[in-house]
PDB file of C-alpha atoms in Angstrom:
ATOM      1  CA  MET E 256      11.566   6.202 -17.832  1.00 72.00           C
ATOM      2  CA  ARG E 257      11.066   6.953 -14.150  1.00 84.00           C
ATOM      3  CA  LEU E 258       9.043   5.551 -11.525  1.00 87.00           C
ATOM      4  CA  SER E 259       6.498   7.726  -9.907  1.00 92.00           C
ATOM      5  CA  ASN E 260       7.063   8.950  -6.212  1.00 93.00           C
ATOM      6  CA  LEU E 261       4.226   6.435  -5.120  1.00 96.00           C
ATOM      7  CA  ALA E 262       5.972   3.654  -6.700  1.00 96.00           C
ATOM      8  CA  ASP E 263       9.305   4.584  -5.207  1.00 96.00           C
ATOM      9  CA  TYR E 264       7.708   4.911  -1.740  1.00 96.00           C
ATOM     10  CA  ALA E 265       6.104   1.584  -2.080  1.00 97.00           C
ATOM     11  CA  VAL E 266       9.344  -0.317  -2.722  1.00 97.00           C
ATOM     12  CA  VAL E 267      10.947   1.723   0.450  1.00 96.00           C
ATOM     13  CA  LEU E 268       7.836   0.950   2.597  1.00 96.00           C
ATOM     14  CA  MET E 269       7.490  -2.738   1.610  1.00 96.00           C
ATOM     15  CA  SER E 270      11.485  -3.104   2.368  1.00 94.00           C
ATOM     16  CA  ALA E 271      10.902  -1.575   5.698  1.00 92.00           C
ATOM     17  CA  ALA E 272       8.114  -3.779   6.443  1.00 92.00           C
ATOM     18  CA  ALA E 273      10.346  -6.942   5.396  1.00 92.00           C
ATOM     19  CA  ARG E 274      13.217  -5.852   7.613  1.00 89.00           C
ATOM     20  CA  GLN E 275      10.730  -5.927  10.403  1.00 81.00           C
ATOM     21  CA  CYS E 276      10.904  -9.927   9.707  1.00 70.00           C
ATOM     22  CA  GLY E 277       7.990  -9.772   7.548  1.00 61.00           C
ATOM     23  CA  SER E 278       5.683 -11.631   9.850  1.00 66.00           C
ATOM     24  CA  VAL E 279       5.435  -9.041  12.760  1.00 72.00           C
ATOM     25  CA  ALA E 280       2.712  -6.639  12.393  1.00 83.00           C
ATOM     26  CA  ILE E 281       3.807  -2.932  12.328  1.00 88.00           C
ATOM     27  CA  HIS E 282       1.605   0.378  12.284  1.00 88.00           C
ATOM     28  CA  ALA E 283       1.703   2.352   8.994  1.00 90.00           C
ATOM     29  CA  GLY E 284       2.569   5.405  11.194  1.00 90.00           C
ATOM     30  CA  LEU E 285       5.728   3.378  12.345  1.00 92.00           C
ATOM     31  CA  LEU E 286       6.737   2.515   8.847  1.00 92.00           C
ATOM     32  CA  ALA E 287       6.256   6.274   7.672  1.00 95.00           C
ATOM     33  CA  GLU E 288       8.712   7.369  10.676  1.00 95.00           C
ATOM     34  CA  GLN E 289      11.504   4.789   9.739  1.00 93.00           C
ATOM     35  CA  THR E 290      11.171   5.384   6.085  1.00 94.00           C
ATOM     36  CA  GLY E 291      10.683   9.309   6.066  1.00 96.00           C
ATOM     37  CA  ILE E 292       7.743   8.760   3.929  1.00 97.00           C
ATOM     38  CA  PRO E 293       4.751  11.178   4.895  1.00 96.00           C
ATOM     39  CA  GLY E 294       2.143   9.508   7.078  1.00 95.00           C
ATOM     40  CA  PRO E 295      -0.782  10.152   4.803  1.00 96.00           C
ATOM     41  CA  THR E 296       1.077   8.720   1.942  1.00 96.00           C
ATOM     42  CA  ALA E 297       2.325   5.379   3.805  1.00 95.00           C
ATOM     43  CA  GLN E 298      -1.495   4.992   4.975  1.00 94.00           C
ATOM     44  CA  LYS E 299      -2.465   5.131   1.359  1.00 95.00           C
ATOM     45  CA  LEU E 300       0.272   2.873   0.028  1.00 96.00           C
ATOM     46  CA  VAL E 301      -0.404   0.422   2.775  1.00 95.00           C
ATOM     47  CA  SER E 302      -3.868   0.389   1.742  1.00 95.00           C
ATOM     48  CA  GLN E 303      -3.166  -0.228  -2.143  1.00 96.00           C
ATOM     49  CA  LEU E 304      -0.438  -2.792  -0.931  1.00 97.00           C
ATOM     50  CA  ALA E 305      -2.731  -4.770   0.896  1.00 96.00           C
ATOM     51  CA  ARG E 306      -5.526  -4.598  -1.911  1.00 96.00           C
ATOM     52  CA  ALA E 307      -2.930  -6.071  -4.046  1.00 97.00           C
ATOM     53  CA  GLY E 308      -2.495  -8.899  -1.639  1.00 97.00           C
ATOM     54  CA  LEU E 309       1.072  -7.811  -1.010  1.00 97.00           C
ATOM     55  CA  LEU E 310       0.326  -7.002   2.671  1.00 95.00           C
ATOM     56  CA  VAL E 311      -2.156  -8.182   5.395  1.00 93.00           C
ATOM     57  CA  ALA E 312      -3.660  -5.796   7.510  1.00 88.00           C
ATOM     58  CA  SER E 313      -5.146  -6.638  11.230  1.00 85.00           C
ATOM     59  CA  ARG E 314      -7.069  -4.281  13.568  1.00 84.00           C
ATOM     60  CA  GLY E 315      -7.169  -4.028  17.151  1.00 79.00           C
ATOM     61  CA  SER E 316      -4.193  -4.171  19.937  1.00 78.00           C
ATOM     62  CA  GLY E 317      -1.489  -5.892  18.356  1.00 76.00           C
ATOM     63  CA  GLY E 318      -2.777  -4.932  14.994  1.00 81.00           C
ATOM     64  CA  GLY E 319      -1.086  -3.435  11.900  1.00 88.00           C
ATOM     65  CA  VAL E 320       0.313  -4.785   8.645  1.00 91.00           C
ATOM     66  CA  ARG E 321       2.707  -7.534   7.650  1.00 92.00           C
ATOM     67  CA  LEU E 322       3.975  -9.246   4.625  1.00 94.00           C
ATOM     68  CA  ALA E 323       1.531 -11.373   2.877  1.00 94.00           C
ATOM     69  CA  ARG E 324       4.099 -13.912   1.800  1.00 94.00           C
ATOM     70  CA  PRO E 325       8.032 -14.175   2.375  1.00 94.00           C
ATOM     71  CA  ALA E 326      10.002 -11.443   0.957  1.00 94.00           C
ATOM     72  CA  ALA E 327      11.859 -13.520  -1.128  1.00 95.00           C
ATOM     73  CA  ALA E 328       8.332 -14.179  -2.865  1.00 96.00           C
ATOM     74  CA  ILE E 329       7.569 -10.733  -3.526  1.00 97.00           C
ATOM     75  CA  SER E 330       9.317  -9.063  -6.744  1.00 98.00           C
ATOM     76  CA  VAL E 331       9.880  -4.855  -7.548  1.00 97.00           C
ATOM     77  CA  ALA E 332       7.728  -5.716 -10.395  1.00 97.00           C
ATOM     78  CA  ASP E 333       4.479  -6.946  -8.042  1.00 98.00           C
ATOM     79  CA  ILE E 334       5.236  -3.821  -5.801  1.00 98.00           C
ATOM     80  CA  ILE E 335       5.318  -1.504  -8.882  1.00 97.00           C
ATOM     81  CA  GLU E 336       2.167  -2.880 -10.421  1.00 96.00           C
ATOM     82  CA  ALA E 337       0.227  -2.810  -7.300  1.00 97.00           C
ATOM     83  CA  VAL E 338       0.456   0.948  -7.093  1.00 97.00           C
ATOM     84  CA  GLU E 339       0.651   1.796 -11.132  1.00 94.00           C
ATOM     85  CA  GLY E 340      -0.978  -1.184 -12.672  1.00 92.00           C
ATOM     86  CA  PRO E 341       0.734  -3.140 -15.196  1.00 91.00           C
ATOM     87  CA  ILE E 342       4.193  -2.337 -16.683  1.00 90.00           C
ATOM     88  CA  ALA E 343       3.903  -0.717 -19.960  1.00 86.00           C
ATOM     89  CA  LEU E 344       6.606   1.444 -21.478  1.00 86.00           C
ATOM     90  CA  THR E 345       4.352   2.576 -24.314  1.00 83.00           C
ATOM     91  CA  SER E 346       1.034   2.935 -24.981  1.00 79.00           C
ATOM     92  CA  CYS E 347       1.076   0.136 -27.497  1.00 80.00           C
ATOM     93  CA  VAL E 348       1.964  -2.393 -25.337  1.00 76.00           C
ATOM     94  CA  ALA E 349      -0.783  -1.626 -22.907  1.00 75.00           C
ATOM     95  CA  GLU E 350      -3.834  -3.894 -23.147  1.00 70.00           C
ATOM     96  CA  GLY E 351      -6.437  -2.094 -24.960  1.00 66.00           C
ATOM     97  CA  ARG E 352      -4.705   0.977 -25.521  1.00 65.00           C
ATOM     98  CA  HIS E 353      -4.747   2.323 -29.141  1.00 68.00           C
ATOM     99  CA  ASP E 354      -4.075   5.859 -28.981  1.00 72.00           C
ATOM    100  CA  CYS E 355      -0.650   6.101 -30.733  1.00 77.00           C
ATOM    101  CA  SER E 356      -0.771   8.304 -33.631  1.00 78.00           C
ATOM    102  CA  LEU E 357       1.684   6.024 -35.151  1.00 81.00           C
ATOM    103  CA  GLU E 358      -0.258   3.098 -35.059  1.00 74.00           C
ATOM    104  CA  GLY E 359      -0.599   1.132 -38.289  1.00 77.00           C
ATOM    105  CA  SER E 360       2.741   2.612 -39.629  1.00 84.00           C
ATOM    106  CA  CYS E 361       5.203   2.456 -36.890  1.00 85.00           C
ATOM    107  CA  LYS E 362       7.702  -0.382 -37.433  1.00 87.00           C
ATOM    108  CA  VAL E 363       9.277  -0.634 -34.004  1.00 87.00           C
ATOM    109  CA  GLN E 364       5.800  -1.400 -32.470  1.00 84.00           C
ATOM    110  CA  PRO E 365       6.085  -5.215 -33.123  1.00 83.00           C
ATOM    111  CA  HIS E 366       9.106  -5.099 -30.958  1.00 89.00           C
ATOM    112  CA  TRP E 367       7.974  -2.847 -28.211  1.00 88.00           C
ATOM    113  CA  GLY E 368       6.454  -6.146 -26.269  1.00 87.00           C
ATOM    114  CA  VAL E 369       9.903  -7.787 -26.191  1.00 93.00           C
ATOM    115  CA  VAL E 370      11.388  -4.772 -24.785  1.00 92.00           C
ATOM    116  CA  ASN E 371       8.653  -4.231 -22.233  1.00 91.00           C
ATOM    117  CA  GLY E 372       8.868  -7.916 -21.490  1.00 93.00           C
ATOM    118  CA  ALA E 373      12.583  -7.782 -20.680  1.00 95.00           C
ATOM    119  CA  VAL E 374      12.193  -4.693 -18.761  1.00 94.00           C
ATOM    120  CA  ARG E 375       9.196  -6.431 -16.451  1.00 94.00           C
ATOM    121  CA  ALA E 376      11.317  -9.978 -16.271  1.00 96.00           C
ATOM    122  CA  ALA E 377      14.561  -8.057 -14.755  1.00 96.00           C
ATOM    123  CA  LEU E 378      12.261  -6.285 -12.402  1.00 96.00           C
ATOM    124  CA  GLN E 379      10.578  -9.602 -11.703  1.00 97.00           C
ATOM    125  CA  GLU E 380      13.988 -10.946 -10.923  1.00 97.00           C
ATOM    126  CA  ILE E 381      14.723  -8.512  -8.136  1.00 96.00           C
ATOM    127  CA  SER E 382      13.048  -9.919  -4.798  1.00 96.00           C
ATOM    128  CA  LEU E 383      12.074  -7.738  -1.840  1.00 96.00           C
ATOM    129  CA  ALA E 384      14.570  -9.505   0.152  1.00 94.00           C
ATOM    130  CA  SER E 385      17.555  -8.798  -1.684  1.00 94.00           C
ATOM    131  CA  LEU E 386      16.194  -5.097  -1.168  1.00 91.00           C
ATOM    132  CA  SER E 387      16.096  -5.503   2.512  1.00 82.00           C
ATOM    133  CA  VAL E 388      19.846  -6.276   3.118  1.00 81.00           C
ATOM    134  CA  ALA E 389      22.684  -4.199   2.897  1.00 73.00           C
ATOM    135  CA  PRO E 390      24.542  -4.425  -0.420  1.00 71.00           C
ATOM    136  CA  ALA E 391      28.124  -5.753  -0.371  1.00 68.00           C
ATOM    137  CA  LYS E 392      31.011  -3.188  -0.140  1.00 69.00           C
ATOM    138  CA  GLY E 393      32.071  -1.893  -3.410  1.00 62.00           C
ATOM    139  CA  ALA E 394      28.969  -3.389  -5.187  1.00 58.00           C
ATOM    140  CA  GLY E 395      28.168   0.098  -6.616  1.00 55.00           C
ATOM    141  CA  SER E 396      25.186   0.103  -8.300  1.00 51.00           C
ATOM    142  CA  HIS E 397      24.883  -3.801  -8.607  1.00 47.00           C
ATOM    143  CA  VAL E 398      21.623  -5.484  -7.200  1.00 46.00           C
ATOM    144  CA  PRO E 399      22.902  -8.047  -4.835  1.00 44.00           C
ATOM    145  CA  PRO E 400      21.532 -11.486  -5.728  1.00 46.00           C
ATOM    146  CA  ASP E 401      18.628 -12.731  -3.811  1.00 45.00           C
ATOM    147  CA  THR E 402      19.510 -14.727  -0.642  1.00 40.00           C
ATOM    148  CA  ALA E 403      16.866 -15.984   1.862  1.00 40.00           C
ATOM    149  CA  ALA E 404      19.030 -15.344   4.760  1.00 39.00           C
ATOM    150  CA  GLY E 405      21.943 -13.484   5.828  1.00 39.00           C
ATOM    151  CA  GLY E 406      23.520 -10.065   5.287  1.00 40.00           C
ATOM    152  CA  SER E 407      22.855  -7.146   7.925  1.00 39.00           C
ATOM    153  CA  ALA E 408      19.698  -5.118   8.203  1.00 39.00           C
ATOM    154  CA  GLN E 409      19.877  -1.882   6.659  1.00 40.00           C
ATOM    155  CA  THR E 410      18.255   1.112   7.934  1.00 39.00           C
ATOM    156  CA  THR E 411      16.729   3.397   5.727  1.00 39.00           C
ATOM    157  CA  THR E 412      15.480   7.026   6.467  1.00 40.00           C
ATOM    158  CA  THR E 413      15.019   8.288   2.913  1.00 41.00           C
ATOM    159  CA  PRO E 414      13.561   6.568  -0.283  1.00 42.00           C
ATOM    160  CA  ALA E 415      15.910   4.239  -1.942  1.00 42.00           C
ATOM    161  CA  PHE E 416      15.038   5.677  -5.457  1.00 41.00           C
ATOM    162  CA  ALA E 417      15.887   9.587  -4.634  1.00 38.00           C
ATOM    163  CA  GLY E 418      15.078  11.414  -7.734  1.00 39.00           C
ATOM    164  CA  ALA E 419      12.071   9.656  -8.784  1.00 40.00           C
ATOM    165  CA  THR E 420       9.113  11.798 -10.087  1.00 41.00           C
ATOM    166  CA  SER E 421       5.482  11.250 -10.555  1.00 39.00           C
TER     167      SER E 421
END
């Protein structure tokens, strides 16, 4: 399973917005510059993230976008779902979908909801705040625990999940 490029870029863009203290308005163009995300893509994502209630946009001088709530209250699951819709690993866990050729005879189907719930819960546990600070030395691929404050600012010039595909 891989995230789409848009979901990957949305996480990177939101992380950059969080590093701007979250409440300071910043233009989509500046977020694009800071992250390496193409300008039109950044603008599209800003619109989607604002529609989902994760960003608040304001017009005029001093306008731009800012986080709609504290970074600690925004999860990776929230960001992914804002771009891709509900997290559904298989079609049988997607609400209203009945397009699996194995439906009715699949012995695993009753268990996919548990698997899907575990993946979504894991993504829900990772806050935007935890992605906005540099990981501890020697942390490897371990995701640092959420902290409301502390850690040094990390600057990102390329998407965090390099290699994601659409």
